[in-house]
Structures are given as structure tokens and as C-alpha cells.
Short mmCIF file of C-alpha atoms and ligand atoms in Angstrom, two decimals:
data_model
loop_
_atom_site.label_atom_id
_atom_site.label_comp_id
_atom_site.label_asym_id
_atom_site.label_seq_id
_atom_site.Cartn_x
_atom_site.Cartn_y
_atom_site.Cartn_z
CA MET C 1 -0.08 -0.08 0.00
CA LYS C 2 0.99 3.56 -0.54
CA ILE C 3 1.05 5.39 2.74
CA SER C 4 1.93 8.94 3.71
CA VAL C 5 2.84 9.77 7.27
CA ILE C 6 2.11 13.40 7.95
CA GLY C 7 4.31 14.69 10.67
CA SER C 8 7.95 13.70 11.23
CA GLY C 9 8.04 13.86 15.05
CA GLY C 10 9.02 10.77 16.95
CA TRP C 11 5.78 9.07 16.58
CA GLY C 12 5.34 9.65 12.83
CA THR C 13 8.73 8.34 12.28
CA ALA C 14 8.46 5.27 14.40
CA LEU C 15 5.14 4.46 12.74
CA SER C 16 6.73 4.93 9.32
CA LEU C 17 9.42 2.41 10.10
CA LEU C 18 6.77 -0.12 11.15
CA LEU C 19 4.68 0.37 8.08
CA MET C 20 7.62 0.00 5.99
CA GLU C 21 8.68 -3.26 7.71
CA ASN C 22 5.30 -4.57 6.79
CA GLY C 23 5.93 -3.91 3.11
CA ASN C 24 4.33 -0.64 2.43
CA ASP C 25 5.65 2.33 0.44
CA VAL C 26 5.99 5.12 2.87
CA THR C 27 6.70 8.84 2.55
CA LEU C 28 7.20 10.87 5.65
CA TRP C 29 6.16 14.53 5.43
CA SER C 30 7.91 17.23 7.57
CA HIS C 31 6.34 20.53 8.56
CA SER C 32 9.41 22.30 7.23
CA GLU C 33 12.02 21.84 4.46
CA LYS C 34 14.69 22.38 7.14
CA GLU C 35 13.35 19.36 9.34
CA SER C 36 13.13 17.10 6.25
CA GLU C 37 16.69 18.07 5.25
CA THR C 38 18.00 17.44 8.74
CA ILE C 39 16.48 13.98 8.81
CA SER C 40 17.58 13.26 5.32
CA ASN C 41 21.27 14.24 6.13
CA ALA C 42 21.55 12.55 9.35
CA LYS C 43 19.54 9.51 8.39
CA GLU C 44 18.19 9.77 11.87
CA ASN C 45 15.51 11.99 13.38
CA PRO C 46 16.48 14.21 16.35
CA PHE C 47 13.00 13.36 17.75
CA LEU C 48 13.86 9.70 17.65
CA LYS C 49 17.62 9.47 18.50
CA GLY C 50 19.52 6.24 18.07
CA VAL C 51 17.03 4.75 15.48
CA PRO C 52 18.70 4.59 12.01
CA LEU C 53 16.36 5.43 9.07
CA PRO C 54 16.57 3.25 5.82
CA ASP C 55 17.36 4.86 2.47
CA SER C 56 14.02 3.39 1.26
CA LEU C 57 11.98 5.92 3.56
CA MET C 58 10.96 8.66 1.33
CA LEU C 59 11.21 12.16 2.86
CA THR C 60 9.48 15.27 1.67
CA ALA C 61 8.10 18.76 2.98
CA ASN C 62 5.57 18.64 0.11
CA LEU C 63 2.01 17.66 1.10
CA ASP C 64 1.33 16.56 -2.53
CA CYS C 65 2.77 13.08 -1.13
CA ALA C 66 -0.78 12.59 0.18
CA ARG C 67 -2.35 12.48 -3.30
CA ASP C 68 -3.38 8.99 -4.25
CA ALA C 69 -2.27 7.48 -0.85
CA ASP C 70 -4.28 4.46 0.22
CA ALA C 71 -3.83 5.70 3.75
CA VAL C 72 -2.66 8.90 5.44
CA VAL C 73 -1.34 8.72 8.96
CA LEU C 74 -1.95 12.16 10.51
CA ALA C 75 0.83 12.42 13.23
CA THR C 76 1.34 16.10 13.92
CA PRO C 77 0.84 17.37 17.56
CA SER C 78 -2.91 17.90 18.35
CA PHE C 79 -2.56 21.78 18.01
CA ALA C 80 -1.71 21.47 14.35
CA VAL C 81 -4.18 18.74 13.30
CA ARG C 82 -6.80 21.24 12.18
CA GLU C 83 -4.55 23.42 10.06
CA THR C 84 -2.87 20.19 8.55
CA ALA C 85 -6.21 18.54 7.77
CA LYS C 86 -7.33 21.67 6.16
CA LYS C 87 -4.36 21.57 3.81
CA LEU C 88 -4.84 18.09 3.04
CA ALA C 89 -8.58 18.30 2.24
CA PRO C 90 -8.17 19.27 -1.60
CA LEU C 91 -5.36 16.68 -2.00
CA LEU C 92 -7.06 13.52 -0.68
CA SER C 93 -8.93 11.06 -2.78
CA PRO C 94 -12.31 9.90 -1.07
CA LYS C 95 -10.89 6.34 -1.01
CA THR C 96 -7.94 7.36 1.22
CA VAL C 97 -8.36 6.20 4.81
CA VAL C 98 -7.03 8.73 7.36
CA VAL C 99 -5.36 7.40 10.59
CA SER C 100 -5.37 9.74 13.42
CA VAL C 101 -2.64 9.32 15.93
CA ALA C 102 -2.49 12.62 17.85
CA LYS C 103 -3.53 12.52 21.42
CA GLY C 104 -5.51 15.60 22.21
CA ILE C 105 -8.86 17.59 22.38
CA GLU C 106 -9.34 20.90 20.56
CA LYS C 107 -9.34 23.60 23.24
CA GLU C 108 -11.89 26.00 21.65
CA THR C 109 -14.44 23.42 20.57
CA SER C 110 -13.75 20.31 22.87
CA LEU C 111 -13.80 18.22 19.61
CA ARG C 112 -11.87 14.92 19.45
CA MET C 113 -9.08 14.80 16.83
CA SER C 114 -11.07 12.58 14.56
CA GLN C 115 -14.06 15.08 14.55
CA VAL C 116 -11.60 17.88 13.73
CA ILE C 117 -10.25 15.96 10.75
CA GLU C 118 -13.81 14.98 9.61
CA GLU C 119 -14.85 18.54 9.79
CA GLU C 120 -12.02 19.71 7.61
CA LEU C 121 -12.34 16.85 5.15
CA ARG C 122 -16.17 17.42 5.09
CA GLY C 123 -16.71 13.71 5.99
CA LYS C 124 -15.37 12.57 2.64
CA ASN C 125 -12.80 10.13 4.15
CA ASN C 126 -12.96 7.35 6.65
CA VAL C 127 -11.13 8.31 9.92
CA VAL C 128 -9.70 5.73 12.28
CA ALA C 129 -8.09 6.62 15.66
CA LEU C 130 -5.01 4.73 16.81
CA SER C 131 -4.06 4.91 20.49
CA GLY C 132 -2.56 2.86 23.41
CA PRO C 133 0.56 2.49 25.47
CA SER C 134 3.18 3.15 22.76
CA HIS C 135 6.22 5.24 23.26
CA ALA C 136 7.82 6.06 19.91
CA GLU C 137 11.24 5.37 21.55
CA GLU C 138 10.16 1.67 22.09
CA VAL C 139 8.24 1.06 18.86
CA GLY C 140 11.05 2.58 16.97
CA ARG C 141 13.35 -0.12 18.40
CA GLY C 142 10.79 -2.86 17.82
CA ILE C 143 9.83 -3.55 21.43
CA PRO C 144 6.62 -5.59 21.71
CA THR C 145 3.69 -3.15 21.87
CA ALA C 146 -0.10 -3.32 21.69
CA VAL C 147 -2.56 -0.49 20.61
CA VAL C 148 -6.20 -0.14 19.72
CA LEU C 149 -7.69 1.10 16.44
CA ALA C 150 -11.18 2.73 16.63
CA CYS C 151 -13.68 3.47 14.00
CA LEU C 152 -17.51 3.26 13.99
CA ASP C 153 -17.09 1.09 10.87
CA LEU C 154 -15.15 -1.93 12.18
CA GLY C 155 -14.46 -2.97 8.70
CA VAL C 156 -12.38 0.02 8.06
CA ALA C 157 -10.65 -0.53 11.32
CA GLU C 158 -9.89 -4.11 10.29
CA TRP C 159 -8.37 -2.94 7.07
CA VAL C 160 -6.02 -0.61 8.95
CA GLN C 161 -5.37 -3.31 11.45
CA ASP C 162 -3.71 -5.36 8.60
CA LEU C 163 -1.37 -2.43 7.65
CA PHE C 164 0.11 -2.00 11.17
CA MET C 165 0.00 -5.41 12.72
CA ASN C 166 3.02 -7.63 13.04
CA GLU C 167 4.71 -9.98 15.40
CA ARG C 168 5.95 -7.06 17.59
CA PHE C 169 3.07 -4.68 17.18
CA ARG C 170 -0.43 -6.14 18.11
CA VAL C 171 -3.47 -4.19 17.08
CA TYR C 172 -6.91 -4.59 18.46
CA THR C 173 -10.05 -2.93 17.12
CA SER C 174 -12.81 -1.07 18.75
CA SER C 175 -16.07 0.79 17.61
CA ASP C 176 -15.76 3.13 20.59
CA ILE C 177 -13.80 6.00 18.98
CA ILE C 178 -15.20 8.42 21.56
CA GLY C 179 -13.82 6.45 24.48
CA VAL C 180 -10.41 5.69 22.85
CA GLU C 181 -9.88 9.34 21.85
CA LEU C 182 -10.97 10.78 25.18
CA GLY C 183 -8.73 8.23 27.00
CA ALA C 184 -5.64 9.08 24.84
CA ALA C 185 -5.98 12.87 25.45
CA LEU C 186 -7.21 12.99 29.17
CA LYS C 187 -4.66 10.54 30.54
CA ASN C 188 -1.85 13.08 29.80
CA VAL C 189 -3.30 15.45 32.37
CA ILE C 190 -3.16 12.66 34.92
CA ALA C 191 0.39 11.87 34.00
CA LEU C 192 1.37 15.46 34.32
CA CYS C 193 -0.15 15.48 37.87
CA ALA C 194 1.66 12.20 38.69
CA GLY C 195 4.91 13.81 37.63
CA CYS C 196 4.03 16.86 40.00
CA CYS C 197 3.64 14.24 42.85
CA ASP C 198 6.94 12.52 42.09
CA GLY C 199 8.69 15.93 41.81
CA MET C 200 7.25 16.88 45.25
CA GLY C 201 8.68 13.62 46.69
CA PHE C 202 5.46 11.65 47.17
CA GLY C 203 5.51 7.87 46.71
CA ASP C 204 4.04 4.91 45.00
CA ASN C 205 0.85 5.16 46.94
CA THR C 206 0.24 8.70 45.76
CA LYS C 207 0.80 7.60 42.09
CA ALA C 208 -1.54 4.54 42.32
CA MET C 209 -4.22 6.94 43.88
CA LEU C 210 -3.86 9.35 41.14
CA MET C 211 -3.90 6.68 38.40
CA THR C 212 -6.98 4.87 39.78
CA ARG C 213 -8.99 8.09 40.63
CA GLY C 214 -7.87 9.70 37.48
CA LEU C 215 -9.13 6.72 35.41
CA THR C 216 -12.41 7.23 37.25
CA GLU C 217 -12.87 10.87 36.33
CA MET C 218 -11.78 10.01 32.67
CA ALA C 219 -14.40 7.38 32.50
CA ARG C 220 -16.94 9.57 34.14
CA VAL C 221 -16.64 12.33 31.52
CA GLY C 222 -16.10 9.77 28.67
CA ALA C 223 -19.41 8.02 29.48
CA LYS C 224 -21.03 11.49 29.63
CA MET C 225 -19.71 12.21 26.17
CA GLY C 226 -20.98 9.01 24.72
CA GLY C 227 -18.14 6.64 25.20
CA ARG C 228 -18.14 3.19 26.82
CA LYS C 229 -16.78 3.01 30.35
CA GLU C 230 -15.14 -0.47 29.59
CA THR C 231 -12.97 1.34 26.98
CA PHE C 232 -11.28 3.22 29.81
CA ALA C 233 -10.17 -0.23 31.32
CA GLY C 234 -8.44 -0.87 28.00
CA LEU C 235 -5.34 -0.12 26.18
CA ALA C 236 -6.32 3.51 25.44
CA GLY C 237 -7.37 4.15 28.86
CA MET C 238 -5.63 2.13 31.71
CA GLY C 239 -2.94 0.98 29.43
CA ASP C 240 -1.94 4.34 28.22
CA LEU C 241 -2.31 5.75 31.79
CA ILE C 242 0.12 3.18 33.25
CA VAL C 243 2.76 3.88 30.66
CA THR C 244 2.47 7.68 30.76
CA CYS C 245 2.36 8.00 34.50
CA THR C 246 5.31 5.58 35.16
CA SER C 247 7.78 6.06 32.34
CA ASP C 248 10.77 8.28 31.94
CA HIS C 249 9.91 8.59 28.23
CA SER C 250 6.71 10.61 29.17
CA ARG C 251 7.10 14.19 28.42
CA ASN C 252 3.94 14.87 30.48
CA ARG C 253 5.39 13.15 33.51
CA ARG C 254 8.79 15.00 32.90
CA ALA C 255 7.10 18.43 32.80
CA GLY C 256 5.18 17.48 35.99
CA LEU C 257 8.52 16.42 37.73
CA LEU C 258 10.04 19.83 37.05
CA ILE C 259 6.80 21.62 38.20
CA GLY C 260 6.82 19.45 41.42
CA ALA C 261 10.44 20.39 42.05
CA GLY C 262 9.42 24.10 42.04
CA MET C 263 9.81 25.21 38.44
CA ASP C 264 7.33 27.57 36.83
CA PRO C 265 4.89 25.62 34.55
CA GLN C 266 5.84 27.65 31.47
CA GLU C 267 9.60 27.20 32.07
CA ALA C 268 8.95 23.52 32.57
CA MET C 269 7.21 23.25 29.14
CA LYS C 270 10.30 25.05 27.69
CA GLN C 271 12.75 22.78 29.40
CA VAL C 272 10.99 19.62 28.21
CA GLY C 273 11.59 21.06 24.71
CA ALA C 274 8.91 18.92 22.81
CA VAL C 275 5.06 19.06 22.76
CA VAL C 276 3.52 18.44 26.30
CA GLU C 277 0.00 17.41 25.21
CA GLY C 278 -1.10 17.13 28.87
CA TYR C 279 -0.66 21.00 29.13
CA TYR C 280 -3.18 21.59 26.39
CA ALA C 281 -5.46 18.64 27.50
CA ALA C 282 -5.76 20.24 30.92
CA ALA C 283 -7.41 23.27 29.39
CA SER C 284 -9.59 21.11 27.03
CA GLY C 285 -10.51 18.75 29.97
CA HIS C 286 -11.44 21.54 32.25
CA ALA C 287 -13.62 23.11 29.59
CA MET C 288 -15.20 19.60 28.98
CA ALA C 289 -15.88 19.06 32.56
CA LYS C 290 -17.70 22.39 32.83
CA LYS C 291 -19.67 21.84 29.71
CA CYS C 292 -20.85 18.37 30.75
CA GLY C 293 -21.39 19.26 34.42
CA VAL C 294 -19.10 16.38 35.45
CA GLU C 295 -16.61 16.48 38.40
CA MET C 296 -12.91 15.98 37.37
CA PRO C 297 -11.09 16.96 40.48
CA ILE C 298 -7.61 15.96 39.34
CA THR C 299 -7.90 17.57 36.12
CA GLU C 300 -9.37 20.78 37.58
CA ALA C 301 -6.47 20.93 40.23
CA THR C 302 -3.79 20.31 37.47
CA TYR C 303 -5.49 23.05 35.34
CA ASN C 304 -5.37 25.47 38.16
CA VAL C 305 -1.61 24.87 38.87
CA LEU C 306 -0.87 25.17 35.10
CA TYR C 307 -2.97 28.07 34.20
CA ASN C 308 -3.99 30.08 37.28
CA GLY C 309 -0.80 29.95 39.33
CA ALA C 310 -2.34 27.82 42.10
CA PRO C 311 0.26 26.71 44.59
CA LEU C 312 0.92 23.04 44.10
CA ARG C 313 1.10 21.69 47.60
CA GLU C 314 -1.99 23.63 48.83
CA THR C 315 -3.70 22.45 45.72
CA PHE C 316 -2.91 18.81 46.38
CA THR C 317 -4.07 19.26 50.06
CA THR C 318 -7.34 20.64 48.70
CA LEU C 319 -7.79 17.48 46.51
CA MET C 320 -6.96 15.17 49.61
CA THR C 321 -9.60 16.90 51.78
CA ARG C 322 -12.47 16.94 49.36
CA SER C 323 -15.85 15.82 50.83
CA LYS C 324 -16.19 12.12 51.68
CA LYS C 325 -17.14 9.87 48.87
CA HIS C 326 -18.15 6.17 48.02
CA GLU C 327 -15.62 4.72 45.77
CA ILE C 328 -18.07 3.48 43.19
CA GLU C 329 -20.44 6.20 42.03
CA GLU C 330 -23.82 4.52 41.36
CA SER C 331 -24.87 7.32 39.11
CA TRP C 332 -22.63 6.19 36.27
CA VAL C 333 -21.65 2.55 36.98
N1 NAD F 401 5.96 10.38 20.88
C1 NAD F 401 5.27 9.29 21.22
O1 NAD F 401 5.69 8.32 21.85
C2 NAD F 401 3.77 9.33 20.81
C3 NAD F 401 3.07 8.09 20.95
C4 NAD F 401 1.74 8.14 20.62
C5 NAD F 401 1.04 9.28 20.30
N2 NAD F 401 1.77 10.36 20.12
C6 NAD F 401 1.11 11.59 19.71
O2 NAD F 401 1.57 11.92 18.33
C7 NAD F 401 1.50 13.34 18.19
C8 NAD F 401 2.86 13.74 17.70
O3 NAD F 401 3.88 13.52 18.81
P1 NAD F 401 5.37 13.38 18.48
O4 NAD F 401 5.89 12.78 19.79
O5 NAD F 401 5.64 12.60 17.31
O6 NAD F 401 5.83 14.78 18.29
P2 NAD F 401 7.33 15.53 18.50
O7 NAD F 401 7.26 16.28 19.73
O8 NAD F 401 8.22 14.37 18.48
O9 NAD F 401 7.41 16.27 17.25
C9 NAD F 401 6.69 17.54 16.93
C10 NAD F 401 6.59 17.51 15.46
O10 NAD F 401 5.60 18.45 15.11
C11 NAD F 401 5.91 19.12 14.03
N3 NAD F 401 5.27 20.55 13.98
C12 NAD F 401 5.31 21.50 14.78
N4 NAD F 401 4.48 22.52 14.60
C13 NAD F 401 3.88 22.01 13.36
C14 NAD F 401 2.64 22.56 12.73
N5 NAD F 401 2.24 23.74 12.88
N6 NAD F 401 2.05 21.79 11.70
C15 NAD F 401 2.61 20.54 11.49
N7 NAD F 401 3.66 19.97 12.18
C16 NAD F 401 4.14 20.73 13.22
C17 NAD F 401 7.39 19.32 14.14
O11 NAD F 401 7.96 19.74 13.06
C18 NAD F 401 7.71 17.89 14.68
O12 NAD F 401 8.00 17.10 13.57
C19 NAD F 401 1.12 13.86 19.52
O13 NAD F 401 -0.32 14.21 19.51
C20 NAD F 401 1.38 12.79 20.47
O14 NAD F 401 0.43 12.82 21.69
C21 NAD F 401 3.17 10.42 20.43
#
């Protein structure tokens, strides 16, 4: 198959290698000529250090590479998905399947990435969301990984499953695209908060609490938005939450670590030096919680620390001293 991967960050590059390994013709598009040249000259991507790129990987900064593609993998950061989809719209044939791999929610509209893409492509193309516990650094090195591909039309998800799946990359399918995309975006906020707690010197108990209660609030808003709560116990929910909250590869956790150690949030984002999706997702999650009338205490607390200058330790104490609750909320179970 002819596949264009749009976005040459770490994830777009790792997925390009995987798709090539599976026998596809792959072109990797960069946002700038300079980025494409850097990758071409070094035969390595600075966003995915230590992973050599084969000569057969075609590199370009020209979006025309998406014309006549059987599939387009949209792998820019979430803030750039709308503008990139808008540019792709006149180039794509209706038969091209778009695989959305960015993990975010549009801040202004609370739309999921597949919805943003569908809006820009005017519903002409099938859009599938790929998510799960999958650090580019590990997929690029062929470390065994599993993800989930979600599309309302399971037949389309199964077609894409065959493109990606191999003995080191296991792909499940789901028809719950709402749950999969919300899990992908919202867990980054919990990971940022988990990093803050590590940075403040808290322990494993604290992290386990955040992950478990974080998953509860993700599933709560997810169900309200039309997702299935079981999806949050799967790869795109619990799976991704575990990897993002515990791994040193996670930028969200790294940004949180710096904030927890006393750094100003803006400075921490700069220091991480790559897109910290949890920073944007905190604002989107906060807006979504308000819109749906759903409580998301960890997301709210993280939002207040990131955007309103709320002091970290006091904010955490406020979280710990909320009114008494039952663990399982009958209203949404
Ligand atoms: N890195 C991972 O392990 C991983 C895994 C799964 C999903 N994702 C998701 O994939 C998406 C991309 O992440 P990444 O880690 O590959 O990014 P990255 O931080 O490695 O790279 C950012 C890329 O975005 C490009 N970019 C910057 N501004 C742009 C614009 N205006 N238009 C188009 N491109 C622009 C840069 O040129 C660069 O190639 C994110 O939503 C992320 O959550 C990442």
C-alpha cells in the first residue's frame, strides 16, 4: 500500500518504520524543509535518536505526497491537526483512509481529533483513531507493543489493522472511537499531575491513587460524552495511563516532575523541549468538565496549577480533603 505519514516527530517516524517493515511504500512528510533536510542528512530523526532510518524511507516537505495514498497517517501534535487537515482536504482522494494518531482535544471546541479531521475533510474520508501505550522510542526499536484502532465502521478499522499489525506490534479494534480518543487525551493530564507528585517527593501510594482516581474521572466524562466505560479499562485508557504515569519517556510526567520540584509551569514546558500534550489537554478537560457538568477534580487541580498559578502543595491538600465519597458512584456505574 502507498502510505503518507504526515508529521515527522518521534511518533510519525516510528510508525513509518513499522509500516515499511510490513511492506508498504511510505513517505514521511515534515512540517518544514529544514526538518526534512536534517532527517535526510543525518539518516536519523532528532526526535527519535539512535534509530537509523533506511534509504528506502521517502522524505518530503511537500504535502502532495498525500495524493493517491491508500492511507494517510496524521501524526502532527494535536494543536496542528486542524490546519494540517485543512491543507490535506483538496489533495485527498475519497478512498484514502485517514489514521489519526495525535492525542488531544481541541481547546476551543472540545472536539476530538477525528472530529476535527472529519470537519476539515467534510466527511469525505474514513477516519480511524490509533491509540494505546506506545512510546515512539520503544516502537522505533521494535519493542513488543499493543494498541487499539477505533472506528465506527469496524470493517475500516480491520483494514487498517492489517497495515500495522506484526509480531511485535499487536493491534486490537474497537468501535468506541469516543472512549478511545478521550482516554488518549485525558490521561496526559493525570500523567502531568503524577509527575508533579513525584517531583514533590510523594510515593508509589500517591501515584496509584492518582492513576485509579484519574481513570475514574476520565471514564466519568467519557461516558457522559457517549463513550463506553469499559474502553477506559483497555489499552487507550488504563494501558496508556500506566505507561504515561510511570515512564521516563513520558514528556507529560517529565514536565510534572519539574513543576513538582518548584519550576514555573511555562519554564517546565520550555525545558522539556517537545510538545507536552497534557498541558493543552488540561485546558480542554477543564472546559469539557464544565460543559458536561461532570466533576474532574484531578484535571481541575492540574488546570489551576498550570494556568492560574495555584500553589501546588496547597492544591494537592485541597484534593485530599474534598468531601467524603463512596468509591463507586452508582450514578454512572
Ligand atoms: N511520541 C510518542 O511516543 C507518541 C506516541 C503516541 C502518540 N503520540 C502523539 O503523536 C502526536 C505527535 O507527537 P510526536 O511525539 O511525534 O511529536 P514530537 O514532539 O516528536 O514532534 C513534533 C513534530 O510536530 C511538528 N510540528 C510543529 N509545528 C507544526 C505545525 N504547525 N504543523 C505541522 N507539524 C508541526 C514538528 O515539526 C515535529 O515534527 C502527539 O499528539 C502525541 O501525543 C506520540
